[in-house]
PDB file of C-alpha atoms in Angstrom:
ATOM      1  CA  MET A1227       5.815 -15.602   4.255  1.00  0.00           C
ATOM      2  CA  LEU A1228       8.533 -14.164   1.903  1.00  0.00           C
ATOM      3  CA  TYR A1229      11.306 -15.930   3.361  1.00  0.00           C
ATOM      4  CA  ASP A1230       9.653 -19.618   3.133  1.00  0.00           C
ATOM      5  CA  ILE A1231       9.282 -19.025  -0.876  1.00  0.00           C
ATOM      6  CA  ASN A1232      12.676 -17.394  -1.314  1.00  0.00           C
ATOM      7  CA  VAL A1233      11.485 -13.957  -2.871  1.00  0.00           C
ATOM      8  CA  ASN A1234      14.116 -11.352  -3.105  1.00  0.00           C
ATOM      9  CA  VAL A1235      12.005  -8.148  -2.117  1.00  0.00           C
ATOM     10  CA  ASP A1236      14.549  -5.712  -3.297  1.00  0.00           C
ATOM     11  CA  SER A1237      14.536  -6.847  -6.753  1.00  0.00           C
ATOM     12  CA  PHE A1238      11.224  -6.197  -7.599  1.00  0.00           C
ATOM     13  CA  HIS A1239       9.238  -2.999  -7.036  1.00  0.00           C
ATOM     14  CA  GLY A1240       5.507  -1.940  -6.842  1.00  0.00           C
ATOM     15  CA  ILE A1241       2.871  -4.337  -8.187  1.00  0.00           C
ATOM     16  CA  GLY A1242       5.635  -6.813  -9.870  1.00  0.00           C
ATOM     17  CA  LEU A1243       6.085  -8.064  -6.157  1.00  0.00           C
ATOM     18  CA  LEU A1244       2.314  -9.179  -5.710  1.00  0.00           C
ATOM     19  CA  TYR A1245       2.579 -11.169  -9.091  1.00  0.00           C
ATOM     20  CA  LYS A1246       5.640 -12.687  -8.136  1.00  0.00           C
ATOM     21  CA  LEU A1247       4.334 -13.693  -4.800  1.00  0.00           C
ATOM     22  CA  ARG A1248       1.090 -14.924  -6.398  1.00  0.00           C
ATOM     23  CA  LYS A1249       2.957 -17.261  -8.639  1.00  0.00           C
ATOM     24  CA  GLN A1250       5.192 -18.898  -5.762  1.00  0.00           C
ATOM     25  CA  ILE A1251       2.565 -19.059  -2.890  1.00  0.00           C
ATOM     26  CA  THR A1252       1.295 -22.522  -1.960  1.00  0.00           C
ATOM     27  CA  THR A1253      -1.079 -22.060   0.804  1.00  0.00           C
ATOM     28  CA  TRP A1254      -4.884 -21.658  -0.349  1.00  0.00           C
ATOM     29  CA  LYS A1255      -5.575 -19.035   2.227  1.00  0.00           C
ATOM     30  CA  ALA A1256      -2.419 -16.896   1.038  1.00  0.00           C
ATOM     31  CA  LYS A1257      -3.411 -17.633  -2.512  1.00  0.00           C
ATOM     32  CA  GLN A1258      -7.208 -16.477  -1.771  1.00  0.00           C
ATOM     33  CA  LEU A1259      -5.729 -13.080  -0.513  1.00  0.00           C
ATOM     34  CA  LEU A1260      -3.413 -12.762  -3.251  1.00  0.00           C
ATOM     35  CA  ASP A1261      -6.095 -13.356  -5.934  1.00  0.00           C
ATOM     36  CA  LYS A1262      -8.493 -10.882  -4.399  1.00  0.00           C
ATOM     37  CA  ILE A1263      -5.734  -8.338  -4.527  1.00  0.00           C
ATOM     38  CA  CYS A1264      -4.570  -9.050  -7.659  1.00  0.00           C
ATOM     39  CA  SER A1265      -8.210  -8.893  -9.165  1.00  0.00           C
ATOM     40  CA  ARG A1266      -8.574  -5.666  -7.665  1.00  0.00           C
ATOM     41  CA  SER A1267      -5.383  -4.404  -9.138  1.00  0.00           C
ATOM     42  CA  GLU A1268      -6.348  -5.568 -12.785  1.00  0.00           C
ATOM     43  CA  ASN A1269      -9.485  -2.865 -12.697  1.00  0.00           C
ATOM     44  CA  ALA A1270      -9.518  -0.979 -16.175  1.00  0.00           C
ATOM     45  CA  VAL A1271      -9.178   2.381 -14.210  1.00  0.00           C
ATOM     46  CA  TYR A1272      -5.332   1.687 -13.240  1.00  0.00           C
ATOM     47  CA  PHE A1273      -4.510   1.506 -17.316  1.00  0.00           C
ATOM     48  CA  PRO A1274      -4.292   4.495 -19.590  1.00  0.00           C
ATOM     49  CA  THR A1275      -5.973   2.683 -22.502  1.00  0.00           C
ATOM     50  CA  ARG A1276      -8.487  -0.351 -22.877  1.00  0.00           C
ATOM     51  CA  ALA A1277      -5.912  -2.268 -24.505  1.00  0.00           C
ATOM     52  CA  ASP A1278      -3.392  -1.897 -21.999  1.00  0.00           C
ATOM     53  CA  ALA A1279      -5.903  -3.066 -19.492  1.00  0.00           C
ATOM     54  CA  ILE A1280      -6.841  -6.107 -21.460  1.00  0.00           C
ATOM     55  CA  GLN A1281      -3.070  -7.210 -21.836  1.00  0.00           C
ATOM     56  CA  LEU A1282      -2.228  -5.890 -18.260  1.00  0.00           C
ATOM     57  CA  LYS A1283       0.467  -3.785 -19.559  1.00  0.00           C
ATOM     58  CA  LYS A1284       1.488  -0.237 -18.740  1.00  0.00           C
ATOM     59  CA  ARG A1285      -0.224   1.214 -15.948  1.00  0.00           C
ATOM     60  CA  VAL A1286      -0.987   4.903 -15.615  1.00  0.00           C
ATOM     61  CA  ALA A1287       1.616   5.836 -13.073  1.00  0.00           C
ATOM     62  CA  GLU A1288       4.203   3.364 -14.291  1.00  0.00           C
ATOM     63  CA  GLY A1289       7.812   5.027 -13.860  1.00  0.00           C
ATOM     64  CA  LYS A1290       6.641   7.667 -11.576  1.00  0.00           C
ATOM     65  CA  LYS A1291       7.942   7.850  -7.684  1.00  0.00           C
ATOM     66  CA  CYS A1292       5.479   8.997  -5.067  1.00  0.00           C
ATOM     67  CA  LEU A1293       5.951  10.073  -1.649  1.00  0.00           C
ATOM     68  CA  ILE A1294       3.203   9.879   0.998  1.00  0.00           C
ATOM     69  CA  ILE A1295       3.848  11.792   4.177  1.00  0.00           C
ATOM     70  CA  GLY A1296       2.131  10.413   6.865  1.00  0.00           C
ATOM     71  CA  ALA A1297       0.870   6.614   7.478  1.00  0.00           C
ATOM     72  CA  GLY A1298      -2.640   7.256   8.821  1.00  0.00           C
ATOM     73  CA  PRO A1299      -5.667   5.226   7.301  1.00  0.00           C
ATOM     74  CA  CYS A1300      -5.892   8.006   4.348  1.00  0.00           C
ATOM     75  CA  GLY A1301      -2.295   7.997   3.731  1.00  0.00           C
ATOM     76  CA  LEU A1302      -1.902   4.269   3.637  1.00  0.00           C
ATOM     77  CA  ARG A1303      -5.095   3.786   1.445  1.00  0.00           C
ATOM     78  CA  SER A1304      -3.331   6.596  -0.781  1.00  0.00           C
ATOM     79  CA  ALA A1305      -0.311   4.578  -1.039  1.00  0.00           C
ATOM     80  CA  ILE A1306      -2.250   1.632  -2.120  1.00  0.00           C
ATOM     81  CA  GLU A1307      -3.945   3.168  -4.722  1.00  0.00           C
ATOM     82  CA  MET A1308      -0.599   4.812  -6.059  1.00  0.00           C
ATOM     83  CA  ALA A1309       0.561   1.147  -6.624  1.00  0.00           C
ATOM     84  CA  PHE A1310      -2.292  -0.216  -8.255  1.00  0.00           C
ATOM     85  CA  LEU A1311      -1.533   2.656 -10.635  1.00  0.00           C
ATOM     86  CA  GLY A1312       1.817   1.465 -11.008  1.00  0.00           C
ATOM     87  CA  ALA A1313       3.956   4.037  -9.207  1.00  0.00           C
ATOM     88  CA  GLN A1314       7.064   3.610  -6.658  1.00  0.00           C
ATOM     89  CA  VAL A1315       5.617   4.562  -3.409  1.00  0.00           C
ATOM     90  CA  HIS A1316       7.476   5.201  -0.276  1.00  0.00           C
ATOM     91  CA  VAL A1317       5.734   6.184   2.984  1.00  0.00           C
ATOM     92  CA  VAL A1318       7.005   8.070   5.730  1.00  0.00           C
ATOM     93  CA  ASP A1319       5.659   8.755   9.210  1.00  0.00           C
ATOM     94  CA  SER A1320       6.896  10.438  12.406  1.00  0.00           C
ATOM     95  CA  ARG A1321       5.576   7.858  14.731  1.00  0.00           C
ATOM     96  CA  LYS A1322       7.223   4.776  16.070  1.00  0.00           C
ATOM     97  CA  GLU A1323       4.428   2.630  15.655  1.00  0.00           C
ATOM     98  CA  PHE A1324       0.735   2.413  15.091  1.00  0.00           C
ATOM     99  CA  SER A1325      -0.753   3.674  18.391  1.00  0.00           C
ATOM    100  CA  ARG A1326      -3.964   5.254  17.710  1.00  0.00           C
ATOM    101  CA  ASN A1327      -6.910   3.918  19.864  1.00  0.00           C
ATOM    102  CA  ASN A1328      -9.767   6.067  18.548  1.00  0.00           C
ATOM    103  CA  ILE A1329     -12.609   3.889  17.015  1.00  0.00           C
ATOM    104  CA  LEU A1330     -13.807   4.783  13.427  1.00  0.00           C
ATOM    105  CA  HIS A1331     -17.277   4.350  12.313  1.00  0.00           C
ATOM    106  CA  LEU A1332     -17.097   2.858   8.741  1.00  0.00           C
ATOM    107  CA  TRP A1333     -19.528   3.659   5.879  1.00  0.00           C
ATOM    108  CA  PRO A1334     -20.931   0.743   3.833  1.00  0.00           C
ATOM    109  CA  PHE A1335     -18.941   1.620   0.826  1.00  0.00           C
ATOM    110  CA  CYS A1336     -15.771   1.883   2.962  1.00  0.00           C
ATOM    111  CA  ILE A1337     -16.305  -1.752   4.254  1.00  0.00           C
ATOM    112  CA  ALA A1338     -16.872  -3.082   0.753  1.00  0.00           C
ATOM    113  CA  ASP A1339     -13.748  -1.543  -0.397  1.00  0.00           C
ATOM    114  CA  LEU A1340     -11.721  -2.864   2.826  1.00  0.00           C
ATOM    115  CA  LYS A1341     -13.209  -6.232   2.266  1.00  0.00           C
ATOM    116  CA  ALA A1342     -12.364  -6.292  -1.597  1.00  0.00           C
ATOM    117  CA  LEU A1343      -8.522  -5.340  -0.200  1.00  0.00           C
ATOM    118  CA  GLY A1344      -8.627  -8.762   1.960  1.00  0.00           C
ATOM    119  CA  ALA A1345      -9.567  -7.134   5.283  1.00  0.00           C
ATOM    120  CA  LYS A1346     -11.045 -10.391   6.490  1.00  0.00           C
ATOM    121  CA  SER A1347      -8.004 -12.263   5.654  1.00  0.00           C
ATOM    122  CA  PHE A1348      -5.941 -10.085   8.009  1.00  0.00           C
ATOM    123  CA  PHE A1349      -8.917  -9.808  10.548  1.00  0.00           C
ATOM    124  CA  GLY A1350     -11.439 -12.534  10.399  1.00  0.00           C
ATOM    125  CA  LYS A1351     -13.751 -10.555  12.715  1.00  0.00           C
ATOM    126  CA  PHE A1352     -13.541  -7.344  10.523  1.00  0.00           C
ATOM    127  CA  CYS A1353     -17.102  -5.914  10.328  1.00  0.00           C
ATOM    128  CA  SER A1354     -18.992  -8.940  10.870  1.00  0.00           C
ATOM    129  CA  GLY A1355     -22.645  -8.866  11.782  1.00  0.00           C
ATOM    130  CA  ALA A1356     -24.004  -5.122  12.883  1.00  0.00           C
ATOM    131  CA  ILE A1357     -20.391  -4.320  13.698  1.00  0.00           C
ATOM    132  CA  ASP A1358     -19.481  -1.155  11.435  1.00  0.00           C
ATOM    133  CA  HIS A1359     -16.641   0.313  13.453  1.00  0.00           C
ATOM    134  CA  VAL A1360     -12.894  -0.640  13.742  1.00  0.00           C
ATOM    135  CA  PRO A1361     -10.026   1.044  15.837  1.00  0.00           C
ATOM    136  CA  ILE A1362      -7.473   3.103  13.839  1.00  0.00           C
ATOM    137  CA  ARG A1363      -4.679   1.070  14.741  1.00  0.00           C
ATOM    138  CA  ARG A1364      -6.142  -2.114  13.360  1.00  0.00           C
ATOM    139  CA  LEU A1365      -7.205  -0.589  10.178  1.00  0.00           C
ATOM    140  CA  GLN A1366      -3.704   0.843   9.648  1.00  0.00           C
ATOM    141  CA  LEU A1367      -2.256  -2.730  10.431  1.00  0.00           C
ATOM    142  CA  ILE A1368      -4.601  -4.209   7.693  1.00  0.00           C
ATOM    143  CA  LEU A1369      -3.837  -1.443   5.245  1.00  0.00           C
ATOM    144  CA  CYS A1370      -0.196  -1.618   5.864  1.00  0.00           C
ATOM    145  CA  LYS A1371      -0.146  -5.200   5.110  1.00  0.00           C
ATOM    146  CA  VAL A1372      -1.950  -4.751   1.953  1.00  0.00           C
ATOM    147  CA  ALA A1373       0.624  -1.918   0.956  1.00  0.00           C
ATOM    148  CA  LEU A1374       3.690  -4.131   1.888  1.00  0.00           C
ATOM    149  CA  LEU A1375       2.032  -6.847  -0.474  1.00  0.00           C
ATOM    150  CA  LEU A1376       2.149  -4.269  -3.157  1.00  0.00           C
ATOM    151  CA  GLY A1377       5.633  -3.194  -2.744  1.00  0.00           C
ATOM    152  CA  VAL A1378       5.160  -0.148  -0.996  1.00  0.00           C
ATOM    153  CA  LYS A1379       8.302   1.013   1.099  1.00  0.00           C
ATOM    154  CA  PHE A1380       8.137   2.469   4.714  1.00  0.00           C
ATOM    155  CA  THR A1381      10.084   4.539   6.691  1.00  0.00           C
ATOM    156  CA  ARG A1382       9.307   5.476  10.233  1.00  0.00           C
ATOM    157  CA  GLU A1383      10.366   7.858  12.861  1.00  0.00           C
ATOM    158  CA  VAL A1384      11.048  10.671  10.337  1.00  0.00           C
ATOM    159  CA  PHE A1385       9.704  14.293  10.031  1.00  0.00           C
ATOM    160  CA  CYS A1386       9.355  16.201   6.938  1.00  0.00           C
ATOM    161  CA  ASP A1387      11.248  19.385   6.996  1.00  0.00           C
ATOM    162  CA  GLU A1388      10.695  20.781   3.700  1.00  0.00           C
ATOM    163  CA  VAL A1389       9.086  20.001   0.379  1.00  0.00           C
ATOM    164  CA  ALA A1390      10.067  21.977  -2.616  1.00  0.00           C
ATOM    165  CA  LYS A1391      10.065  22.030  -6.430  1.00  0.00           C
ATOM    166  CA  ASP A1392      13.249  22.221  -8.279  1.00  0.00           C
ATOM    167  CA  ALA A1393      13.768  23.949 -11.537  1.00  0.00           C
ATOM    168  CA  GLY A1394      13.189  20.587 -13.443  1.00  0.00           C
ATOM    169  CA  GLY A1395       9.758  20.556 -12.213  1.00  0.00           C
ATOM    170  CA  ASN A1396      10.264  17.494  -9.888  1.00  0.00           C
ATOM    171  CA  TRP A1397       9.711  17.590  -6.000  1.00  0.00           C
ATOM    172  CA  THR A1398      12.423  16.708  -3.577  1.00  0.00           C
ATOM    173  CA  VAL A1399      11.885  16.238   0.125  1.00  0.00           C
ATOM    174  CA  ARG A1400      14.048  16.879   3.176  1.00  0.00           C
ATOM    175  CA  LEU A1401      13.580  14.518   6.092  1.00  0.00           C
ATOM    176  CA  ARG A1402      14.751  14.652   9.650  1.00  0.00           C
ATOM    177  CA  PRO A1403      16.650  12.636  10.562  1.00  0.00           C
ATOM    178  CA  HIS A1404      18.152  11.926   7.384  1.00  0.00           C
ATOM    179  CA  ASP A1405      16.861   8.746   5.493  1.00  0.00           C
ATOM    180  CA  PRO A1406      18.967   7.741   2.394  1.00  0.00           C
ATOM    181  CA  GLY A1407      16.010   5.738   1.102  1.00  0.00           C
ATOM    182  CA  ALA A1408      13.932   8.856   0.645  1.00  0.00           C
ATOM    183  CA  ASP A1409      15.609  11.845   1.336  1.00  0.00           C
ATOM    184  CA  CYS A1410      16.537  14.169  -1.678  1.00  0.00           C
ATOM    185  CA  ILE A1411      14.840  11.562  -4.393  1.00  0.00           C
ATOM    186  CA  PRO A1412      12.761  13.542  -7.009  1.00  0.00           C
ATOM    187  CA  PHE A1413       9.203  12.620  -6.971  1.00  0.00           C
ATOM    188  CA  HIS A1414       6.757  13.270  -9.875  1.00  0.00           C
TER     189      HIS A1414
END
């Protein structure tokens, strides 16, 4: 999808990528998905003041860097929220791929939240009818796709060895094997 519309992903970080894609997408299904996610991102809770929310200006965590350790459902959902708040988010995970086969029962508020993020666009049969459960792998794939649309960066097959606070109050992380994209970056 990104190559069809000629968007340089590296020139945009965070939520800016979503808005750039929204302007250039031409297919109705993709527009519908991006409109849904953009609408969700424009909620007033993601802005420090009401004036900023009305003008869609500065977000609460704008300029902050956030590292999420673990790409399970909770880690991915946290990454999405941090991206909505305006942070530059990087997710690291020790697994090579999403391989969990357990089935999760979803409460009605979780189903509504996931549908508001566009889960039905990625998987049409998501929680249809009386079905209120989903394999963890499918849930991870849905959340990963939303996170990628929000500009979240991912690194897989790395282990977190140490998280430490430096004298300046920033947090740094040491990963194994070394990843120049996320290793030794100060996170606020």
